[in-house]
Amino acid sequence: MNAQDAGLRAHVVVGREHFAVDVALQVAGGETVAVMGPSGAGKSTLLQALAGFDALDDGEIAVDGQVVDRVTAPRVRTEPMRRGIVLLGQNPRLFPHLSARENVAFGPRAAGVSATEARRDADDWLARVGLPGAGDRRPHQLSGGEAQRVAVARALAAAPSVVLLDEPLVALDPETAGDIRRMLRDQLADTTTVAVTHDAADAVALADRLVVLESGRVTQEGDVRGVLAAPASGFVASIAGVNRIDGLSAGGAWTRGEVRLLAADAASQALAAVDGIALAAVFRPGDVRVGSNVAAGVGVANSWRAVVTRVEPTIAGVRALTDLGAIDLSLTDATALRPGDALTLHVDPAHVRFVAAS
C-alpha cells in the first residue's frame, strides 16, 4: 500500500425521505475528522453507509486504497465485518454474557488469534483505556463510563483501519465524558477516525478537521478552529457560540438597514472594501456592551438599537436574544430585563469579523 492510499476515501450517496445524503469524504491515514450538523442532517446515515450497514444508492468507499463498496460496475459489496471499519456508538453493546476481557478478545479470536494471546492483549487494552485489572468483570458490573471504555478497547483490539464514532460520549456525565475524551485522543492518535459529534468541545479536542453536514450536503469544512471562527451558516455559529448576522458591504463597512459595523482585522476590511458584497458579521455575545451612555443611530458605527425577543439563563448569567444578535449579561445587569425592552448595544471593531455570505 502506498502512503498516499492510506486512510478513507468515500463518496456516499444514500436516498432519504426528504433529501439524499451526498457526501464526498477523504480522511488521511491517522487523521481524525469530526462531522457535525443539525439533527436529521444525515450524519448517522453517513456512518452507517461507511460501515456497510446501509446500502449505497451511488458512490464508492475505499479503505487504505482497497475498494470495499461500489455501486457502478464492477460492483463491489464487502460485508461490514470484512471492511476493516468499526463503528462505536452511544450504546457500548457489550456481550452481556462475556467478561470485559472476553468482550475485548472477541474480535481477535474471531480473526484466528489464539485464545491465550487474545486474552493477554485484551488485558493490555483494558489497561490502556484506564481499566487495569477489570478483565473478569461482566457488563452489568460496569458503570456507563467503564462500559464505554471497554467498548473502545474492543474496537481497537480488532486492529481496524478506520474507526467511526457516533456520539459515544453523549450519554455520559460531563466529568466522565471529559475523561473518555482524553483517553480517545490518546488511543486514536494514529488511527484513521471519523467522529460524529454535537459538541464543539469534542471536535476541538479530538479532530484535525471539521466537516459540517446540513440537509445531506457538506456546507463547510476545514481546520476545526478555523471553521468555528468563521461560520458559514447559522448552525455553525450556534455551535461556536457566536452571533452571525447577514448584511451587505457598503463604504468599507458591514451594513444592515441603519446599522453599520466596522472590523479591525485586515481580512475583514478587504472583504468590506467592495460595495454590495453579501457579508456576515461575526462576534461573540460576550463582547457586546449595553448602556444608555453609548450613542446609537444612523451613521454611528458599531452601535445600534435592538429589541429583546427572549431571555435565557446561562451558567454564568443570562443571554438576551434580540432582533439583531445575542448578548451575554450577568445576573445583576439582567435583573429587570424583559422581552420587548429596547437596548442600546455596542461592539468594538477589534471583536468583529466579516465572512463572505452566500
mmCIF file with all atom_site columns, C-alpha atoms in Angstrom, residues 80-281:
data_model
loop_
_atom_site.group_PDB
_atom_site.id
_atom_site.type_symbol
_atom_site.label_atom_id
_atom_site.label_alt_id
_atom_site.label_comp_id
_atom_site.label_asym_id
_atom_site.label_entity_id
_atom_site.label_seq_id
_atom_site.pdbx_PDB_ins_code
_atom_site.Cartn_x
_atom_site.Cartn_y
_atom_site.Cartn_z
_atom_site.occupancy
_atom_site.B_iso_or_equiv
_atom_site.pdbx_formal_charge
_atom_site.auth_seq_id
_atom_site.auth_comp_id
_atom_site.auth_asym_id
_atom_site.auth_atom_id
_atom_site.pdbx_PDB_model_num
ATOM 1   C CA . PRO A 1 80  ? -19.327 -4.993  7.280  1.00 0.00 ? 80  PRO A CA 1
ATOM 2   C CA . MET A 1 81  ? -17.099 -7.325  9.311  1.00 0.00 ? 81  MET A CA 1
ATOM 3   C CA . ARG A 1 82  ? -14.551 -7.562  6.471  1.00 0.00 ? 82  ARG A CA 1
ATOM 4   C CA . ARG A 1 83  ? -14.172 -3.823  5.701  1.00 0.00 ? 83  ARG A CA 1
ATOM 5   C CA . GLY A 1 84  ? -11.589 -3.012  8.344  1.00 0.00 ? 84  GLY A CA 1
ATOM 6   C CA . ILE A 1 85  ? -14.057 -0.453  9.739  1.00 0.00 ? 85  ILE A CA 1
ATOM 7   C CA . VAL A 1 86  ? -15.526 -0.461  13.242 1.00 0.00 ? 86  VAL A CA 1
ATOM 8   C CA . LEU A 1 87  ? -18.448 1.678   14.409 1.00 0.00 ? 87  LEU A CA 1
ATOM 9   C CA . LEU A 1 88  ? -18.636 2.778   18.040 1.00 0.00 ? 88  LEU A CA 1
ATOM 10  C CA . GLY A 1 89  ? -21.936 4.374   19.048 1.00 0.00 ? 89  GLY A CA 1
ATOM 11  C CA . GLN A 1 90  ? -23.715 5.754   22.097 1.00 0.00 ? 90  GLN A CA 1
ATOM 12  C CA . ASN A 1 91  ? -24.563 2.250   23.321 1.00 0.00 ? 91  ASN A CA 1
ATOM 13  C CA . PRO A 1 92  ? -21.448 0.158   24.092 1.00 0.00 ? 92  PRO A CA 1
ATOM 14  C CA . ARG A 1 93  ? -23.345 -3.019  23.034 1.00 0.00 ? 93  ARG A CA 1
ATOM 15  C CA . LEU A 1 94  ? -21.119 -5.324  25.057 1.00 0.00 ? 94  LEU A CA 1
ATOM 16  C CA . PHE A 1 95  ? -21.940 -9.029  25.074 1.00 0.00 ? 95  PHE A CA 1
ATOM 17  C CA . PRO A 1 96  ? -23.704 -9.370  28.457 1.00 0.00 ? 96  PRO A CA 1
ATOM 18  C CA . HIS A 1 97  ? -22.661 -12.997 28.996 1.00 0.00 ? 97  HIS A CA 1
ATOM 19  C CA . LEU A 1 98  ? -18.948 -12.297 28.450 1.00 0.00 ? 98  LEU A CA 1
ATOM 20  C CA . SER A 1 99  ? -16.448 -10.694 30.812 1.00 0.00 ? 99  SER A CA 1
ATOM 21  C CA . ALA A 1 100 ? -14.748 -7.430  29.882 1.00 0.00 ? 100 ALA A CA 1
ATOM 22  C CA . ARG A 1 101 ? -11.682 -9.437  28.876 1.00 0.00 ? 101 ARG A CA 1
ATOM 23  C CA . GLU A 1 102 ? -13.642 -11.797 26.625 1.00 0.00 ? 102 GLU A CA 1
ATOM 24  C CA . ASN A 1 103 ? -15.531 -8.875  25.066 1.00 0.00 ? 103 ASN A CA 1
ATOM 25  C CA . VAL A 1 104 ? -12.243 -7.256  24.074 1.00 0.00 ? 104 VAL A CA 1
ATOM 26  C CA . ALA A 1 105 ? -10.741 -10.556 22.929 1.00 0.00 ? 105 ALA A CA 1
ATOM 27  C CA . PHE A 1 106 ? -13.764 -11.439 20.785 1.00 0.00 ? 106 PHE A CA 1
ATOM 28  C CA . GLY A 1 107 ? -12.616 -9.709  17.577 1.00 0.00 ? 107 GLY A CA 1
ATOM 29  C CA . PRO A 1 108 ? -9.051  -11.057 17.541 1.00 0.00 ? 108 PRO A CA 1
ATOM 30  C CA . ARG A 1 109 ? -10.261 -14.589 18.395 1.00 0.00 ? 109 ARG A CA 1
ATOM 31  C CA . ALA A 1 110 ? -12.784 -14.418 15.521 1.00 0.00 ? 110 ALA A CA 1
ATOM 32  C CA . ALA A 1 111 ? -9.872  -13.440 13.262 1.00 0.00 ? 111 ALA A CA 1
ATOM 33  C CA . GLY A 1 112 ? -7.909  -16.550 14.268 1.00 0.00 ? 112 GLY A CA 1
ATOM 34  C CA . VAL A 1 113 ? -5.710  -15.276 17.106 1.00 0.00 ? 113 VAL A CA 1
ATOM 35  C CA . SER A 1 114 ? -5.170  -17.872 19.811 1.00 0.00 ? 114 SER A CA 1
ATOM 36  C CA . ALA A 1 115 ? -7.246  -17.561 22.983 1.00 0.00 ? 115 ALA A CA 1
ATOM 37  C CA . THR A 1 116 ? -4.154  -17.091 25.156 1.00 0.00 ? 116 THR A CA 1
ATOM 38  C CA . GLU A 1 117 ? -2.744  -14.291 23.002 1.00 0.00 ? 117 GLU A CA 1
ATOM 39  C CA . ALA A 1 118 ? -6.134  -12.596 22.524 1.00 0.00 ? 118 ALA A CA 1
ATOM 40  C CA . ARG A 1 119 ? -6.793  -12.561 26.278 1.00 0.00 ? 119 ARG A CA 1
ATOM 41  C CA . ARG A 1 120 ? -3.306  -11.251 27.043 1.00 0.00 ? 120 ARG A CA 1
ATOM 42  C CA . ASP A 1 121 ? -3.762  -8.454  24.509 1.00 0.00 ? 121 ASP A CA 1
ATOM 43  C CA . ALA A 1 122 ? -7.244  -7.757  25.901 1.00 0.00 ? 122 ALA A CA 1
ATOM 44  C CA . ASP A 1 123 ? -5.808  -7.155  29.371 1.00 0.00 ? 123 ASP A CA 1
ATOM 45  C CA . ASP A 1 124 ? -3.251  -4.817  27.810 1.00 0.00 ? 124 ASP A CA 1
ATOM 46  C CA . TRP A 1 125 ? -6.011  -2.879  26.023 1.00 0.00 ? 125 TRP A CA 1
ATOM 47  C CA . LEU A 1 126 ? -8.095  -2.636  29.181 1.00 0.00 ? 126 LEU A CA 1
ATOM 48  C CA . ALA A 1 127 ? -5.094  -1.101  30.945 1.00 0.00 ? 127 ALA A CA 1
ATOM 49  C CA . ARG A 1 128 ? -4.574  1.335   28.073 1.00 0.00 ? 128 ARG A CA 1
ATOM 50  C CA . VAL A 1 129 ? -8.143  2.616   28.343 1.00 0.00 ? 129 VAL A CA 1
ATOM 51  C CA . GLY A 1 130 ? -7.880  3.047   32.104 1.00 0.00 ? 130 GLY A CA 1
ATOM 52  C CA . LEU A 1 131 ? -9.345  -0.246  33.372 1.00 0.00 ? 131 LEU A CA 1
ATOM 53  C CA . PRO A 1 132 ? -6.383  -2.330  34.623 1.00 0.00 ? 132 PRO A CA 1
ATOM 54  C CA . GLY A 1 133 ? -7.480  -5.439  36.452 1.00 0.00 ? 133 GLY A CA 1
ATOM 55  C CA . ALA A 1 134 ? -11.100 -5.207  35.246 1.00 0.00 ? 134 ALA A CA 1
ATOM 56  C CA . GLY A 1 135 ? -10.933 -8.190  32.903 1.00 0.00 ? 135 GLY A CA 1
ATOM 57  C CA . ASP A 1 136 ? -13.131 -10.502 34.983 1.00 0.00 ? 136 ASP A CA 1
ATOM 58  C CA . ARG A 1 137 ? -15.996 -8.047  35.433 1.00 0.00 ? 137 ARG A CA 1
ATOM 59  C CA . ARG A 1 138 ? -19.222 -8.540  33.488 1.00 0.00 ? 138 ARG A CA 1
ATOM 60  C CA . PRO A 1 139 ? -21.005 -5.642  31.728 1.00 0.00 ? 139 PRO A CA 1
ATOM 61  C CA . HIS A 1 140 ? -23.653 -5.374  34.474 1.00 0.00 ? 140 HIS A CA 1
ATOM 62  C CA . GLN A 1 141 ? -20.848 -4.706  36.955 1.00 0.00 ? 141 GLN A CA 1
ATOM 63  C CA . LEU A 1 142 ? -19.527 -1.722  34.979 1.00 0.00 ? 142 LEU A CA 1
ATOM 64  C CA . SER A 1 143 ? -20.602 1.912   35.124 1.00 0.00 ? 143 SER A CA 1
ATOM 65  C CA . GLY A 1 144 ? -21.655 3.640   31.907 1.00 0.00 ? 144 GLY A CA 1
ATOM 66  C CA . GLY A 1 145 ? -18.230 5.209   31.519 1.00 0.00 ? 145 GLY A CA 1
ATOM 67  C CA . GLU A 1 146 ? -16.443 1.940   32.215 1.00 0.00 ? 146 GLU A CA 1
ATOM 68  C CA . ALA A 1 147 ? -18.615 0.103   29.676 1.00 0.00 ? 147 ALA A CA 1
ATOM 69  C CA . GLN A 1 148 ? -17.764 2.720   27.058 1.00 0.00 ? 148 GLN A CA 1
ATOM 70  C CA . ARG A 1 149 ? -14.058 2.270   27.819 1.00 0.00 ? 149 ARG A CA 1
ATOM 71  C CA . VAL A 1 150 ? -14.418 -1.497  27.288 1.00 0.00 ? 150 VAL A CA 1
ATOM 72  C CA . ALA A 1 151 ? -16.212 -0.798  24.006 1.00 0.00 ? 151 ALA A CA 1
ATOM 73  C CA . VAL A 1 152 ? -13.313 1.384   22.867 1.00 0.00 ? 152 VAL A CA 1
ATOM 74  C CA . ALA A 1 153 ? -10.821 -1.327  23.831 1.00 0.00 ? 153 ALA A CA 1
ATOM 75  C CA . ARG A 1 154 ? -12.868 -3.956  21.973 1.00 0.00 ? 154 ARG A CA 1
ATOM 76  C CA . ALA A 1 155 ? -12.996 -1.777  18.858 1.00 0.00 ? 155 ALA A CA 1
ATOM 77  C CA . LEU A 1 156 ? -9.272  -1.036  18.816 1.00 0.00 ? 156 LEU A CA 1
ATOM 78  C CA . ALA A 1 157 ? -8.216  -4.596  19.728 1.00 0.00 ? 157 ALA A CA 1
ATOM 79  C CA . ALA A 1 158 ? -9.606  -5.691  16.373 1.00 0.00 ? 158 ALA A CA 1
ATOM 80  C CA . ALA A 1 159 ? -6.886  -3.526  14.702 1.00 0.00 ? 159 ALA A CA 1
ATOM 81  C CA . PRO A 1 160 ? -9.300  -1.683  12.387 1.00 0.00 ? 160 PRO A CA 1
ATOM 82  C CA . SER A 1 161 ? -8.093  0.520   9.557  1.00 0.00 ? 161 SER A CA 1
ATOM 83  C CA . VAL A 1 162 ? -10.872 3.038   10.253 1.00 0.00 ? 162 VAL A CA 1
ATOM 84  C CA . VAL A 1 163 ? -12.810 3.868   13.430 1.00 0.00 ? 163 VAL A CA 1
ATOM 85  C CA . LEU A 1 164 ? -16.224 5.537   13.237 1.00 0.00 ? 164 LEU A CA 1
ATOM 86  C CA . LEU A 1 165 ? -17.507 7.294   16.375 1.00 0.00 ? 165 LEU A CA 1
ATOM 87  C CA . ASP A 1 166 ? -21.225 8.092   16.511 1.00 0.00 ? 166 ASP A CA 1
ATOM 88  C CA . GLU A 1 167 ? -21.539 10.423  19.520 1.00 0.00 ? 167 GLU A CA 1
ATOM 89  C CA . PRO A 1 168 ? -20.114 7.878   22.007 1.00 0.00 ? 168 PRO A CA 1
ATOM 90  C CA . LEU A 1 169 ? -19.950 10.472  24.821 1.00 0.00 ? 169 LEU A CA 1
ATOM 91  C CA . VAL A 1 170 ? -23.459 11.909  24.591 1.00 0.00 ? 170 VAL A CA 1
ATOM 92  C CA . ALA A 1 171 ? -24.990 9.710   27.315 1.00 0.00 ? 171 ALA A CA 1
ATOM 93  C CA . LEU A 1 172 ? -22.195 10.285  29.856 1.00 0.00 ? 172 LEU A CA 1
ATOM 94  C CA . ASP A 1 173 ? -21.940 12.889  32.590 1.00 0.00 ? 173 ASP A CA 1
ATOM 95  C CA . PRO A 1 174 ? -19.538 15.798  31.865 1.00 0.00 ? 174 PRO A CA 1
ATOM 96  C CA . GLU A 1 175 ? -16.714 14.556  34.102 1.00 0.00 ? 175 GLU A CA 1
ATOM 97  C CA . THR A 1 176 ? -16.804 11.014  32.700 1.00 0.00 ? 176 THR A CA 1
ATOM 98  C CA . ALA A 1 177 ? -17.135 12.346  29.138 1.00 0.00 ? 177 ALA A CA 1
ATOM 99  C CA . GLY A 1 178 ? -14.061 14.513  29.701 1.00 0.00 ? 178 GLY A CA 1
ATOM 100 C CA . ASP A 1 179 ? -12.037 11.562  30.937 1.00 0.00 ? 179 ASP A CA 1
ATOM 101 C CA . ILE A 1 180 ? -13.031 9.372   27.985 1.00 0.00 ? 180 ILE A CA 1
ATOM 102 C CA . ARG A 1 181 ? -12.459 12.238  25.539 1.00 0.00 ? 181 ARG A CA 1
ATOM 103 C CA . ARG A 1 182 ? -8.853  12.460  26.733 1.00 0.00 ? 182 ARG A CA 1
ATOM 104 C CA . MET A 1 183 ? -8.488  8.686   26.521 1.00 0.00 ? 183 MET A CA 1
ATOM 105 C CA . LEU A 1 184 ? -9.855  8.652   22.968 1.00 0.00 ? 184 LEU A CA 1
ATOM 106 C CA . ARG A 1 185 ? -7.467  11.414  21.923 1.00 0.00 ? 185 ARG A CA 1
ATOM 107 C CA . ASP A 1 186 ? -4.527  9.347   23.162 1.00 0.00 ? 186 ASP A CA 1
ATOM 108 C CA . GLN A 1 187 ? -5.654  5.958   21.831 1.00 0.00 ? 187 GLN A CA 1
ATOM 109 C CA . LEU A 1 188 ? -6.805  7.213   18.416 1.00 0.00 ? 188 LEU A CA 1
ATOM 110 C CA . ALA A 1 189 ? -3.742  9.368   17.746 1.00 0.00 ? 189 ALA A CA 1
ATOM 111 C CA . ASP A 1 190 ? -2.525  7.112   14.910 1.00 0.00 ? 190 ASP A CA 1
ATOM 112 C CA . THR A 1 191 ? -5.899  5.730   13.771 1.00 0.00 ? 191 THR A CA 1
ATOM 113 C CA . THR A 1 192 ? -7.955  6.981   10.833 1.00 0.00 ? 192 THR A CA 1
ATOM 114 C CA . THR A 1 193 ? -11.139 8.221   12.510 1.00 0.00 ? 193 THR A CA 1
ATOM 115 C CA . VAL A 1 194 ? -14.454 9.833   11.596 1.00 0.00 ? 194 VAL A CA 1
ATOM 116 C CA . ALA A 1 195 ? -16.197 11.235  14.684 1.00 0.00 ? 195 ALA A CA 1
ATOM 117 C CA . VAL A 1 196 ? -19.802 12.421  14.591 1.00 0.00 ? 196 VAL A CA 1
ATOM 118 C CA . THR A 1 197 ? -20.481 14.757  17.496 1.00 0.00 ? 197 THR A CA 1
ATOM 119 C CA . HIS A 1 198 ? -22.868 17.503  18.599 1.00 0.00 ? 198 HIS A CA 1
ATOM 120 C CA . ASP A 1 199 ? -20.313 19.076  20.912 1.00 0.00 ? 199 ASP A CA 1
ATOM 121 C CA . ALA A 1 200 ? -17.749 21.601  19.658 1.00 0.00 ? 200 ALA A CA 1
ATOM 122 C CA . ALA A 1 201 ? -15.504 20.594  22.588 1.00 0.00 ? 201 ALA A CA 1
ATOM 123 C CA . ASP A 1 202 ? -15.263 17.066  21.140 1.00 0.00 ? 202 ASP A CA 1
ATOM 124 C CA . ALA A 1 203 ? -14.363 18.436  17.716 1.00 0.00 ? 203 ALA A CA 1
ATOM 125 C CA . VAL A 1 204 ? -11.642 20.721  19.108 1.00 0.00 ? 204 VAL A CA 1
ATOM 126 C CA . ALA A 1 205 ? -10.222 18.034  21.422 1.00 0.00 ? 205 ALA A CA 1
ATOM 127 C CA . LEU A 1 206 ? -10.280 15.070  19.042 1.00 0.00 ? 206 LEU A CA 1
ATOM 128 C CA . ALA A 1 207 ? -10.229 16.250  15.434 1.00 0.00 ? 207 ALA A CA 1
ATOM 129 C CA . ASP A 1 208 ? -7.784  17.680  12.926 1.00 0.00 ? 208 ASP A CA 1
ATOM 130 C CA . ARG A 1 209 ? -10.532 18.821  10.582 1.00 0.00 ? 209 ARG A CA 1
ATOM 131 C CA . LEU A 1 210 ? -14.252 19.570  10.805 1.00 0.00 ? 210 LEU A CA 1
ATOM 132 C CA . VAL A 1 211 ? -16.886 18.738  8.195  1.00 0.00 ? 211 VAL A CA 1
ATOM 133 C CA . VAL A 1 212 ? -20.314 20.358  8.568  1.00 0.00 ? 212 VAL A CA 1
ATOM 134 C CA . LEU A 1 213 ? -23.270 18.446  7.158  1.00 0.00 ? 213 LEU A CA 1
ATOM 135 C CA . GLU A 1 214 ? -26.650 20.128  6.578  1.00 0.00 ? 214 GLU A CA 1
ATOM 136 C CA . SER A 1 215 ? -29.575 18.503  4.732  1.00 0.00 ? 215 SER A CA 1
ATOM 137 C CA . GLY A 1 216 ? -27.287 15.763  3.455  1.00 0.00 ? 216 GLY A CA 1
ATOM 138 C CA . ARG A 1 217 ? -24.657 18.086  1.948  1.00 0.00 ? 217 ARG A CA 1
ATOM 139 C CA . VAL A 1 218 ? -21.303 19.403  3.125  1.00 0.00 ? 218 VAL A CA 1
ATOM 140 C CA . THR A 1 219 ? -21.742 23.131  3.750  1.00 0.00 ? 219 THR A CA 1
ATOM 141 C CA . GLN A 1 220 ? -18.335 23.891  5.315  1.00 0.00 ? 220 GLN A CA 1
ATOM 142 C CA . GLU A 1 221 ? -15.099 22.083  6.048  1.00 0.00 ? 221 GLU A CA 1
ATOM 143 C CA . GLY A 1 222 ? -11.575 22.870  7.161  1.00 0.00 ? 222 GLY A CA 1
ATOM 144 C CA . ASP A 1 223 ? -9.409  23.245  10.243 1.00 0.00 ? 223 ASP A CA 1
ATOM 145 C CA . VAL A 1 224 ? -11.653 22.885  13.301 1.00 0.00 ? 224 VAL A CA 1
ATOM 146 C CA . ARG A 1 225 ? -10.867 26.225  14.891 1.00 0.00 ? 225 ARG A CA 1
ATOM 147 C CA . GLY A 1 226 ? -10.904 27.970  11.526 1.00 0.00 ? 226 GLY A CA 1
ATOM 148 C CA . VAL A 1 227 ? -14.424 26.718  10.744 1.00 0.00 ? 227 VAL A CA 1
ATOM 149 C CA . LEU A 1 228 ? -15.739 27.694  14.182 1.00 0.00 ? 228 LEU A CA 1
ATOM 150 C CA . ALA A 1 229 ? -14.140 31.140  13.910 1.00 0.00 ? 229 ALA A CA 1
ATOM 151 C CA . ALA A 1 230 ? -15.698 31.869  10.506 1.00 0.00 ? 230 ALA A CA 1
ATOM 152 C CA . PRO A 1 231 ? -19.100 30.113  10.495 1.00 0.00 ? 231 PRO A CA 1
ATOM 153 C CA . ALA A 1 232 ? -20.690 29.811  7.065  1.00 0.00 ? 232 ALA A CA 1
ATOM 154 C CA . SER A 1 233 ? -24.179 29.134  8.441  1.00 0.00 ? 233 SER A CA 1
ATOM 155 C CA . GLY A 1 234 ? -26.376 29.822  11.420 1.00 0.00 ? 234 GLY A CA 1
ATOM 156 C CA . PHE A 1 235 ? -25.889 26.251  12.608 1.00 0.00 ? 235 PHE A CA 1
ATOM 157 C CA . VAL A 1 236 ? -22.099 26.578  12.774 1.00 0.00 ? 236 VAL A CA 1
ATOM 158 C CA . ALA A 1 237 ? -22.474 29.936  14.524 1.00 0.00 ? 237 ALA A CA 1
ATOM 159 C CA . SER A 1 238 ? -24.718 28.313  17.127 1.00 0.00 ? 238 SER A CA 1
ATOM 160 C CA . ILE A 1 239 ? -22.250 25.532  17.977 1.00 0.00 ? 239 ILE A CA 1
ATOM 161 C CA . ALA A 1 240 ? -19.386 28.034  18.032 1.00 0.00 ? 240 ALA A CA 1
ATOM 162 C CA . GLY A 1 241 ? -21.364 30.262  20.409 1.00 0.00 ? 241 GLY A CA 1
ATOM 163 C CA . VAL A 1 242 ? -21.157 33.388  18.248 1.00 0.00 ? 242 VAL A CA 1
ATOM 164 C CA . ASN A 1 243 ? -23.506 35.797  16.518 1.00 0.00 ? 243 ASN A CA 1
ATOM 165 C CA . ARG A 1 244 ? -23.600 35.557  12.737 1.00 0.00 ? 244 ARG A CA 1
ATOM 166 C CA . ILE A 1 245 ? -25.714 38.284  11.138 1.00 0.00 ? 245 ILE A CA 1
ATOM 167 C CA . ASP A 1 246 ? -26.152 38.658  7.382  1.00 0.00 ? 246 ASP A CA 1
ATOM 168 C CA . GLY A 1 247 ? -25.762 42.033  5.716  1.00 0.00 ? 247 GLY A CA 1
ATOM 169 C CA . LEU A 1 248 ? -24.061 43.856  2.828  1.00 0.00 ? 248 LEU A CA 1
ATOM 170 C CA . SER A 1 249 ? -20.782 45.691  2.356  1.00 0.00 ? 249 SER A CA 1
ATOM 171 C CA . ALA A 1 250 ? -21.022 49.448  1.844  1.00 0.00 ? 250 ALA A CA 1
ATOM 172 C CA . GLY A 1 251 ? -18.422 52.152  2.281  1.00 0.00 ? 251 GLY A CA 1
ATOM 173 C CA . GLY A 1 252 ? -15.879 49.772  3.799  1.00 0.00 ? 252 GLY A CA 1
ATOM 174 C CA . ALA A 1 253 ? -18.304 48.536  6.463  1.00 0.00 ? 253 ALA A CA 1
ATOM 175 C CA . TRP A 1 254 ? -20.909 45.839  7.069  1.00 0.00 ? 254 TRP A CA 1
ATOM 176 C CA . THR A 1 255 ? -24.406 47.272  6.876  1.00 0.00 ? 255 THR A CA 1
ATOM 177 C CA . ARG A 1 256 ? -27.919 46.112  7.594  1.00 0.00 ? 256 ARG A CA 1
ATOM 178 C CA . GLY A 1 257 ? -30.567 48.783  7.407  1.00 0.00 ? 257 GLY A CA 1
ATOM 179 C CA . GLU A 1 258 ? -29.312 51.660  9.523  1.00 0.00 ? 258 GLU A CA 1
ATOM 180 C CA . VAL A 1 259 ? -26.768 49.521  11.408 1.00 0.00 ? 259 VAL A CA 1
ATOM 181 C CA . ARG A 1 260 ? -23.132 49.869  10.367 1.00 0.00 ? 260 ARG A CA 1
ATOM 182 C CA . LEU A 1 261 ? -20.265 47.744  11.742 1.00 0.00 ? 261 LEU A CA 1
ATOM 183 C CA . LEU A 1 262 ? -16.528 48.108  11.234 1.00 0.00 ? 262 LEU A CA 1
ATOM 184 C CA . ALA A 1 263 ? -13.916 45.372  11.800 1.00 0.00 ? 263 ALA A CA 1
ATOM 185 C CA . ALA A 1 264 ? -10.285 45.895  12.737 1.00 0.00 ? 264 ALA A CA 1
ATOM 186 C CA . ASP A 1 265 ? -8.623  42.924  11.018 1.00 0.00 ? 265 ASP A CA 1
ATOM 187 C CA . ALA A 1 266 ? -7.198  43.252  7.525  1.00 0.00 ? 266 ALA A CA 1
ATOM 188 C CA . ALA A 1 267 ? -9.047  40.254  6.042  1.00 0.00 ? 267 ALA A CA 1
ATOM 189 C CA . SER A 1 268 ? -12.437 41.649  7.096  1.00 0.00 ? 268 SER A CA 1
ATOM 190 C CA . GLN A 1 269 ? -11.561 45.096  5.807  1.00 0.00 ? 269 GLN A CA 1
ATOM 191 C CA . ALA A 1 270 ? -10.609 43.607  2.435  1.00 0.00 ? 270 ALA A CA 1
ATOM 192 C CA . LEU A 1 271 ? -13.972 41.843  2.189  1.00 0.00 ? 271 LEU A CA 1
ATOM 193 C CA . ALA A 1 272 ? -15.839 45.066  3.002  1.00 0.00 ? 272 ALA A CA 1
ATOM 194 C CA . ALA A 1 273 ? -13.829 47.139  0.546  1.00 0.00 ? 273 ALA A CA 1
ATOM 195 C CA . VAL A 1 274 ? -16.073 46.230  -2.404 1.00 0.00 ? 274 VAL A CA 1
ATOM 196 C CA . ASP A 1 275 ? -19.610 47.602  -2.131 1.00 0.00 ? 275 ASP A CA 1
ATOM 197 C CA . GLY A 1 276 ? -22.618 45.314  -2.485 1.00 0.00 ? 276 GLY A CA 1
ATOM 198 C CA . ILE A 1 277 ? -20.979 42.067  -1.351 1.00 0.00 ? 277 ILE A CA 1
ATOM 199 C CA . ALA A 1 278 ? -23.043 39.748  0.848  1.00 0.00 ? 278 ALA A CA 1
ATOM 200 C CA . LEU A 1 279 ? -21.259 39.647  4.205  1.00 0.00 ? 279 LEU A CA 1
ATOM 201 C CA . ALA A 1 280 ? -21.932 38.123  7.593  1.00 0.00 ? 280 ALA A CA 1
ATOM 202 C CA . ALA A 1 281 ? -20.761 39.907  10.720 1.00 0.00 ? 281 ALA A CA 1
#
